[in-house]
XYZ file of C-alpha atoms in Angstrom:
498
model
C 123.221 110.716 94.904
C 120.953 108.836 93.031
C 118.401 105.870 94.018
C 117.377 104.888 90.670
C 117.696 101.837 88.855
C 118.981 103.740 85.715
C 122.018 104.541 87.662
C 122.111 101.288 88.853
C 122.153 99.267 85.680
C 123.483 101.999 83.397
C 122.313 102.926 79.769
C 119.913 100.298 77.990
C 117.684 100.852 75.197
C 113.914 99.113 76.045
C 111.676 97.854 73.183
C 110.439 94.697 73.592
C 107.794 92.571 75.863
C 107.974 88.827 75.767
C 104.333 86.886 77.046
C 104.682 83.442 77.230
C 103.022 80.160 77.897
C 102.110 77.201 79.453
C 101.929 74.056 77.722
C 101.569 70.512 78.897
C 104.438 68.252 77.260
C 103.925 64.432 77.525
C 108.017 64.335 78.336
C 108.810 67.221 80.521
C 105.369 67.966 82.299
C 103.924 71.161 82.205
C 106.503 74.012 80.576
C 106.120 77.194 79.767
C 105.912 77.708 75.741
C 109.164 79.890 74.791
C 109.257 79.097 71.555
C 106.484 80.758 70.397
C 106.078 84.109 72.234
C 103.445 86.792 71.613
C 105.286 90.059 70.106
C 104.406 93.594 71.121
C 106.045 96.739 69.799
C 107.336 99.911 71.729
C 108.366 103.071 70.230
C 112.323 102.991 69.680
C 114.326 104.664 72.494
C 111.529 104.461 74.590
C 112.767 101.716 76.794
C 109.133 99.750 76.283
C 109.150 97.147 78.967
C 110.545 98.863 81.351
C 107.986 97.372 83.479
C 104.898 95.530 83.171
C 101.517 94.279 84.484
C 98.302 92.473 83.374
C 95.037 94.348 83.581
C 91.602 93.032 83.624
C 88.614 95.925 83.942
C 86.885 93.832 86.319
C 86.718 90.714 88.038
C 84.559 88.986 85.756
C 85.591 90.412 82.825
C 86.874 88.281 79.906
C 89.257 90.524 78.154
C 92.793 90.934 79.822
C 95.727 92.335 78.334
C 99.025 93.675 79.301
C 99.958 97.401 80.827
C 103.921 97.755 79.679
C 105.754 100.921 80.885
C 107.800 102.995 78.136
C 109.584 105.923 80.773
C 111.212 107.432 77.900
C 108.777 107.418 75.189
C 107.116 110.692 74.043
C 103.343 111.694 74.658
C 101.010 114.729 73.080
C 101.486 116.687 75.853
C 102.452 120.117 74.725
C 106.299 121.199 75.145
C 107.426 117.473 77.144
C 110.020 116.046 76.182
C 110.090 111.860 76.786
C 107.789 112.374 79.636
C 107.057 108.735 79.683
C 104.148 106.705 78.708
C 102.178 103.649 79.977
C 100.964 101.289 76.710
C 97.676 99.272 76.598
C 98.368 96.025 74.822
C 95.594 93.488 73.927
C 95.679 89.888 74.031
C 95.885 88.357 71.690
C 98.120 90.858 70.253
C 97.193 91.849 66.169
C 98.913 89.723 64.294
C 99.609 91.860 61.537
C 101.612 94.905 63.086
C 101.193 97.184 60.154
C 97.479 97.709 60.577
C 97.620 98.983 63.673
C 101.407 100.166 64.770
C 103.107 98.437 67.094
C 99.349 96.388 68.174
C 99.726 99.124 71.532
C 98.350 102.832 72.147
C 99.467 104.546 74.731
C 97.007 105.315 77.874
C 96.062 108.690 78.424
C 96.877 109.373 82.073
C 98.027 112.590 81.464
C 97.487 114.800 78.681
C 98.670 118.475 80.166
C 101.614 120.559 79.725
C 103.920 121.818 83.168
C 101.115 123.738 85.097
C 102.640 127.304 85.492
C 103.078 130.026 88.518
C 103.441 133.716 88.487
C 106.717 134.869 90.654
C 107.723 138.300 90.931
C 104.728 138.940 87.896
C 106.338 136.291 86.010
C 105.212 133.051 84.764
C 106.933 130.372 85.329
C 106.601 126.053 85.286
C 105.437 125.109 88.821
C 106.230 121.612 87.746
C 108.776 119.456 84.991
C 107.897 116.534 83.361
C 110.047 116.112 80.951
C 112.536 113.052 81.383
C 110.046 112.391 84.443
C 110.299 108.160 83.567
C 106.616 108.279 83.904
C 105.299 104.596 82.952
C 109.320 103.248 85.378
C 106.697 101.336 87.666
C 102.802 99.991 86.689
C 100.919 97.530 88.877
C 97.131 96.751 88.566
C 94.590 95.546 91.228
C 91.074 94.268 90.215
C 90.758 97.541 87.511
C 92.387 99.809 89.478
C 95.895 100.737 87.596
C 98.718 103.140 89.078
C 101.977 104.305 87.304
C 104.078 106.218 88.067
C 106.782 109.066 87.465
C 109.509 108.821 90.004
C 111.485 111.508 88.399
C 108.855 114.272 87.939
C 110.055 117.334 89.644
C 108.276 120.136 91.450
C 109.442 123.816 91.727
C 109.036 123.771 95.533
C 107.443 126.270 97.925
C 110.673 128.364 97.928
C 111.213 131.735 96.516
C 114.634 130.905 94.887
C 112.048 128.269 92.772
C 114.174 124.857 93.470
C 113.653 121.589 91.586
C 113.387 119.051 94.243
C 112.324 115.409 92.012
C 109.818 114.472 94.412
C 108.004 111.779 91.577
C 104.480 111.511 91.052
C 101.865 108.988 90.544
C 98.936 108.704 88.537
C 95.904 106.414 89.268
C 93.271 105.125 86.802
C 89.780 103.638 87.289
C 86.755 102.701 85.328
C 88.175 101.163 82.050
C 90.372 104.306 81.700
C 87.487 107.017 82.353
C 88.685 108.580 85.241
C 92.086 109.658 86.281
C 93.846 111.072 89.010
C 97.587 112.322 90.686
C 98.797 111.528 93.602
C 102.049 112.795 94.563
C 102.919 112.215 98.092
C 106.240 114.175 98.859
C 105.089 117.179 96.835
C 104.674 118.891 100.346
C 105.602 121.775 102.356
C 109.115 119.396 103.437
C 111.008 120.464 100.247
C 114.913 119.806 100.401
C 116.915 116.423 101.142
C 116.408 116.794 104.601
C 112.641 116.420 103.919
C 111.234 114.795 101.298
C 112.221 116.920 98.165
C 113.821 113.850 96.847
C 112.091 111.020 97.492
C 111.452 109.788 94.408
C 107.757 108.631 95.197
C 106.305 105.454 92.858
C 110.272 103.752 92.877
C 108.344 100.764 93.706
C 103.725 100.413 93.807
C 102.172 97.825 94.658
C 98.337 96.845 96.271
C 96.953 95.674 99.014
C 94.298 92.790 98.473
C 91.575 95.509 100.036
C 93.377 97.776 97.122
C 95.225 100.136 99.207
C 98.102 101.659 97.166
C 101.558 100.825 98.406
C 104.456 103.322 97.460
C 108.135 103.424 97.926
C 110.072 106.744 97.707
C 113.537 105.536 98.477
C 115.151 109.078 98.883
C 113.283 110.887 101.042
C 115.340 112.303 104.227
C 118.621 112.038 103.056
C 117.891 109.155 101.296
C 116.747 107.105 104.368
C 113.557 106.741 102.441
C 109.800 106.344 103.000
C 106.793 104.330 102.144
C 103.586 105.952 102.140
C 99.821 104.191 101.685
C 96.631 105.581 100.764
C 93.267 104.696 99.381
C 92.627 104.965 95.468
C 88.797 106.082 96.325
C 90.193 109.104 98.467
C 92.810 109.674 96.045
C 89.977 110.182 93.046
C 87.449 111.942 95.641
C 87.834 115.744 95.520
C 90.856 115.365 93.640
C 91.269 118.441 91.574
C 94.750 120.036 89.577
C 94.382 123.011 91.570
C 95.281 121.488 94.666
C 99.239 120.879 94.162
C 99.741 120.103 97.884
C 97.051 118.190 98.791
C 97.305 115.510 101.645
C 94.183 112.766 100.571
C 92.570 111.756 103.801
C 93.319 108.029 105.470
C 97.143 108.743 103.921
C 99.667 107.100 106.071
C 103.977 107.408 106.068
C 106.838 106.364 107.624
C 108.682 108.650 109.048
C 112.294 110.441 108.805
C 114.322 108.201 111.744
C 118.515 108.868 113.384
C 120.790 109.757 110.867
C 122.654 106.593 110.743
C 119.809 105.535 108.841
C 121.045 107.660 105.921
C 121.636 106.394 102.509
C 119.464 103.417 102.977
C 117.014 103.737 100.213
C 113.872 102.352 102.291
C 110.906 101.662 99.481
C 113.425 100.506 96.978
C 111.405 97.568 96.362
C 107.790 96.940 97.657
C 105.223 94.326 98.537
C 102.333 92.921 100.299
C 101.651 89.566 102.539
C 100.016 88.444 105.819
C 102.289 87.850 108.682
C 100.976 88.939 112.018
C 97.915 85.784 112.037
C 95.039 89.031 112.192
C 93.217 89.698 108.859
C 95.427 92.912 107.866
C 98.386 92.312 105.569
C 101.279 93.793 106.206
C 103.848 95.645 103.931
C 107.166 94.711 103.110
C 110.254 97.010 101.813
C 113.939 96.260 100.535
C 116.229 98.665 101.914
C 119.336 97.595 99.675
C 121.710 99.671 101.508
C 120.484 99.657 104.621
C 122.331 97.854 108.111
C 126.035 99.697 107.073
C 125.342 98.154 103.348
C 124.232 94.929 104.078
C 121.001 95.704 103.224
C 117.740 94.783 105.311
C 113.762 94.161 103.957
C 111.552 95.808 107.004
C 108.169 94.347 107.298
C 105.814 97.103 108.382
C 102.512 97.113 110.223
C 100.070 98.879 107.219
C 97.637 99.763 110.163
C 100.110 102.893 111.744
C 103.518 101.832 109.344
C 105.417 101.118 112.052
C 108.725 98.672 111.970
C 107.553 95.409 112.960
C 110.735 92.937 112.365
C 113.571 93.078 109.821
C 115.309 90.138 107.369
C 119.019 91.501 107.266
C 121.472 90.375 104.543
C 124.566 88.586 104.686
C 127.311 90.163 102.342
C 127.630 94.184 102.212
C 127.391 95.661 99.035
C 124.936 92.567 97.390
C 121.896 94.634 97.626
C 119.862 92.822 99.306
C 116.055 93.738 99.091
C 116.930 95.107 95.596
C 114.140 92.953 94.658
C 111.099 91.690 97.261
C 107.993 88.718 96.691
C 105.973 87.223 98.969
C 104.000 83.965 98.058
C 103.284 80.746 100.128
C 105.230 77.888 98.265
C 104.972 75.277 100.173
C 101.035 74.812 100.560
C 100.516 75.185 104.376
C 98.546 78.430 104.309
C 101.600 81.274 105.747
C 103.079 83.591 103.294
C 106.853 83.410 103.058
C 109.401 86.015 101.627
C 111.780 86.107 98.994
C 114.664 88.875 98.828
C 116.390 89.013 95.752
C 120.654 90.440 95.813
C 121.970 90.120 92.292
C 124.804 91.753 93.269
C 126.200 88.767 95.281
C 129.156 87.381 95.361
C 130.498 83.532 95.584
C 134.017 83.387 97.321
C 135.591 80.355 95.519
C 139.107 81.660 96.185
C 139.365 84.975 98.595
C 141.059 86.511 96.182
C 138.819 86.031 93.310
C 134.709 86.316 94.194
C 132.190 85.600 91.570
C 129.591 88.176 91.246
C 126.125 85.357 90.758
C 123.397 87.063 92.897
C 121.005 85.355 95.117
C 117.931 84.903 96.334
C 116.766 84.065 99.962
C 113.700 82.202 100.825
C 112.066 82.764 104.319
C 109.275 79.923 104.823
C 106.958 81.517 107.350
C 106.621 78.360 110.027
C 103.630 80.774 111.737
C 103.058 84.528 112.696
C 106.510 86.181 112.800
C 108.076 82.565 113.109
C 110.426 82.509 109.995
C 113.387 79.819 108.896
C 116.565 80.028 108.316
C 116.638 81.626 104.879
C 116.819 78.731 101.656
C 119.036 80.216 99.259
C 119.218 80.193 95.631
C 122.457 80.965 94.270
C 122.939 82.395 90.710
C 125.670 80.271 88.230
C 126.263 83.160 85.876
C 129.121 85.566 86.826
C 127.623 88.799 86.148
C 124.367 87.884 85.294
C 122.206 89.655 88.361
C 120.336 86.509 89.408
C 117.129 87.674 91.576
C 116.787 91.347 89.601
C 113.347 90.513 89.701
C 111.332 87.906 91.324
C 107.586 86.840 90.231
C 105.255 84.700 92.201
C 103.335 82.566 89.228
C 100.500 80.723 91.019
C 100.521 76.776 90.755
C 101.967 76.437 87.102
C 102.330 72.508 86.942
C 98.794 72.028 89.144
C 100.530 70.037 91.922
C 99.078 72.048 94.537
C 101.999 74.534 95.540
C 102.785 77.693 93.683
C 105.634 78.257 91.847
C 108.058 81.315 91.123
C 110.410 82.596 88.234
C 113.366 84.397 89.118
C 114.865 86.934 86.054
C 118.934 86.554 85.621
C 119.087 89.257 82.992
C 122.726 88.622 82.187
C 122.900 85.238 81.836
C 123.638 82.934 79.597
C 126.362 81.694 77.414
C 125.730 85.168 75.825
C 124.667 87.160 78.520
C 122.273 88.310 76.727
C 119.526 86.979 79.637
C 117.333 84.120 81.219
C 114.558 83.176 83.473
C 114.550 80.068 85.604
C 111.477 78.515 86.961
C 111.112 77.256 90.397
C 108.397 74.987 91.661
C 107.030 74.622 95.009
C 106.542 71.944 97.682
C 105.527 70.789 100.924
C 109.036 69.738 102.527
C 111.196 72.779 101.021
C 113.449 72.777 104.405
C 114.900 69.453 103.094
C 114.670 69.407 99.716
C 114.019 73.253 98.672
C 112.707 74.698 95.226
C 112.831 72.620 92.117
C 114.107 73.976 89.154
C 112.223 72.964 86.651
C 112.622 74.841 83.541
C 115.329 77.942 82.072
C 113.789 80.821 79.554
C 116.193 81.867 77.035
C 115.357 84.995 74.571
C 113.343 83.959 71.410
C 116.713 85.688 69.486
C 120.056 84.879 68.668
C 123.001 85.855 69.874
C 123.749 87.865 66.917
C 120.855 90.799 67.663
C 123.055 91.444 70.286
C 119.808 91.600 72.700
C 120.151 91.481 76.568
C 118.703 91.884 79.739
C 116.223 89.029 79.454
C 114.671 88.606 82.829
C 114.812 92.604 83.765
C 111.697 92.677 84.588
C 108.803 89.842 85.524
C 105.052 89.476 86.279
C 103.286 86.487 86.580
C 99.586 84.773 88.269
C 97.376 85.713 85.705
C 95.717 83.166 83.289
C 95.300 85.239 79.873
C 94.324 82.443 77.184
C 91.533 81.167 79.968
C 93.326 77.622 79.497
C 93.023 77.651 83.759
C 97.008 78.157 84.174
C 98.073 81.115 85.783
C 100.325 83.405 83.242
C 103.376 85.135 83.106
C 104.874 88.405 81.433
C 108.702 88.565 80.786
C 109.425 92.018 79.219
C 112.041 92.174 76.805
C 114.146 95.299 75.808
C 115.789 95.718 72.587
C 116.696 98.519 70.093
C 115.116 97.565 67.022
C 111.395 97.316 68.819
C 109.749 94.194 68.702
C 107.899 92.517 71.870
C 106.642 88.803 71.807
C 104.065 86.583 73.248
C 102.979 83.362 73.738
C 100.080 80.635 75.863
C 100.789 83.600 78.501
C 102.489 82.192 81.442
C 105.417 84.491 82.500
C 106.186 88.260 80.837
C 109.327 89.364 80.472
C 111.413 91.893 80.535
C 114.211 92.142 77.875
C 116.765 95.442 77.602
C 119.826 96.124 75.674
C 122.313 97.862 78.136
C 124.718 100.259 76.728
C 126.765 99.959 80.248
C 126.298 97.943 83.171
C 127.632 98.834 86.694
C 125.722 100.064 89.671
């Protein structure tokens, strides 16, 4: 069985990152600038774009650029084969590509072979990195960057010398000076049963204090886990030696009743305040959770225990596929959105409309939530909420806004991104769309999967409008930019079923 978002989308060759922009048109208001994207270059095959964050050394630094994932691409590390690779790309990007390839260099995170063991007098790899899909998740938090390989194996603590793909992360620090792993279910609990396959860095994300927040959807029979831990304790006394290593403060959920097989908890991953004390809480998608209807858990990040549940409406949409919390409505109380592209609109019974959704939660006060506001996709087939990105206040109107990636969309399928604004009465009158992204291509490159990734909030061209990335995946390897906005992500699929 397999919990990974290859399986679920199929085959796609990744090349390209869009960064676009905001611009302030006398007609239509503020807009984000398609037109004119910024272009960044991935190694072909590589699937560059993957996913994607911004990265700023430190708070008060002036340079920011972008951090875009390449899982397949190949490194210098001796005798790996498309280990994966995370790219540093500067903004603005060069404008002349054949000065400096491709305007990105890959980030060394890791620049060793498979450390070995001797068994039986014998040397053999302790570890496997090849095909790992190191770089398949990146987020950054104030300088602090994790990535992450979520199908790195291990050889286990058994004689017999199984390979149990446990995944691995790597954190960085410093500008890039100081590196370290972190590999959670690389443990003494090797097997399905235990957390030999639980796929640890699926899904990162941070804490506002910087705590590291990681989903490894197929731990305990695929139940799955999320596990949080401190980047500072992860670098102290961190050492390669030390395969099994348990960094102090670490916390995890546990394995619960078997009917809670198959669920994939830690598909999807984020952060927000709902409990009214100063500690945010986490929040997971567990897509085929509740006998397939899929559930998002929020969890208390003090002791990760289960502190309420949002619980989906159709089986089989996977719902919590995709997770964001933002407050978009301006009265101080984070509210949830759960993204389930694979839904489906029953116009006739005996002919439903796969659109995907997205639900809205408005958080009214601790643990007080609506009714969810939906969004409903138009597109049949095109995956509406794959990914969701909180952008800040884009227009300046005093609520934030939020994109929401439909990577099959379009006349051509071949992708979009719509744009949603905020407000203060959304119970009435709910999220504005307000503009549609379509890929700077024609149909004719036979490009898709515009939308397949998104990150947004940052303001890169210091114009004081937050930014977005949408990450764009294509086979001849090109990656654009623009007056950054939203960043994209863009991939040609070969095949497309989950």
């Amino acid at each position: 069985m397999c919990a990974y978002r290859m399986c679920a989308f199929g085959g796609m060759m990744c090349r390209v990152v869009l960064v676009l922009w905001l611009v302030l048109s006398v007609v239509s208001g503020f807009n984000l600038h398609a037109e004119r994207p910024a272009v960044y270059r991935g190694p072909e095959g590589s699937y560059f774009g993957y996913s994607v964050d911004f990265y700023r050394p430190t708070p008060e630094s002036s340079t920011l650029s972008v951090l875009v994932g390449a899982p397949k691409a190949n490194t210098s590390q001796p005798g790996i084969i498309e280990g994966g690779a995370v790219y540093y790309c500067p903004y603005p990007p060069n404008p002349d590509p054949t000065k400096q390839p491709y305007s990105c260099t890959q980030i060394p995170f890791d620049n060793a072979n498979n450390r070995m063991i001797k068994v039986n007098g014998t040397r053999e790899p302790l570890e496997f990195k090849s095909h790992q899909w190191f770089g398949a998740s990146v987020r950054t938090h104030k300088g602090k960057v994790v990535a992450c390989a979520p199908l790195y194996h291990w050889r286990t603590v058994k004689v017999d010398g199984e390979k149990d793909p446990v995944g691995t992360c790597f954190v960085a620090v410093q500008n890039f000076s100081a590196y370290a792993e972190y590999s959670p279910c690389r443990t003494n609990d090797p097997d399905p049963e235990g957390q030999g396959f639980c796929q640890a860095g699926f899904s990162v994300d941070f804490t506002k204090e910087g705590t590291l927040v990681v989903g490894g959807p197929g731990s305990f029979y695929w139940q799955g886990q999320v596990m949080t831990a401190g980047v500072a304790e992860i670098l102290n006394g961190y050492s390669l030696k030390a395969v099994l290593r348990r960094v102090p403060g670490e916390k995890h959920t546990h394995a619960a009743a078997d009917t809670h097989d198959d669920s994939y908890l830690g598909y999807s991953v984020a952060v927000g305040e709902f409990t009214g004390d100063s500690e945010q809480e986490l929040i997971a998608g567990v897509p085929r959770g509740a006998q397939n209807f899929g559930y998002v858990a929020v969890i208390n990040s003090t002791n990760l225990t289960f502190i309420m549940n949002f619980t989906g409406e159709q089986m089989a949409s996977y719902f919590g596929y995709s997770v964001a919390v933002t407050d978009l409505n301006g009265d101080g109380y984070d509210d949830v959105l759960v993204g389930a592209p694979l839904y489906m609109e029953r116009e006739r019974e005996s002919k439903p409309k796969e659109v995907g959704r997205v639900y809205l939660y408005l958080q009214h006060s601790p643990l007080t939530f609506s009714e969810p506001l939906l969004l409903t996709g138009t597109h049949t087939f095109g995956r509406f909420g794959t990914a969701i990105a909180p952008l800040g206040d884009l227009n300046q109107d005093g609520y934030n806004d939020v994109a929401v990636g439909c990577p099959f969309g379009g006349e051509d399928r071949s992708g979009l991104v719509l744009i949603y604004n905020g407000q203060k009465d959304l119970t009435a009158r709910g999220l504005t769309l307000s503009q549609e992204l379509y890929g700077a291509w024609t149909s004719s490159s036979g490009l898709s999967g515009y939308g397949f990734t998104l990150r947004g909030d940052r303001d890169l061209d210091n114009n004081h409008y937050p930014d977005e990335h949408a990450t764009l995946q294509q086979s001849e390897g090109k990656a654009f930019s623009g007056s950054l906005n939203v960043c994209v992500s863009v991939c040609i699929y070969m095949f497309s079923q989950w």
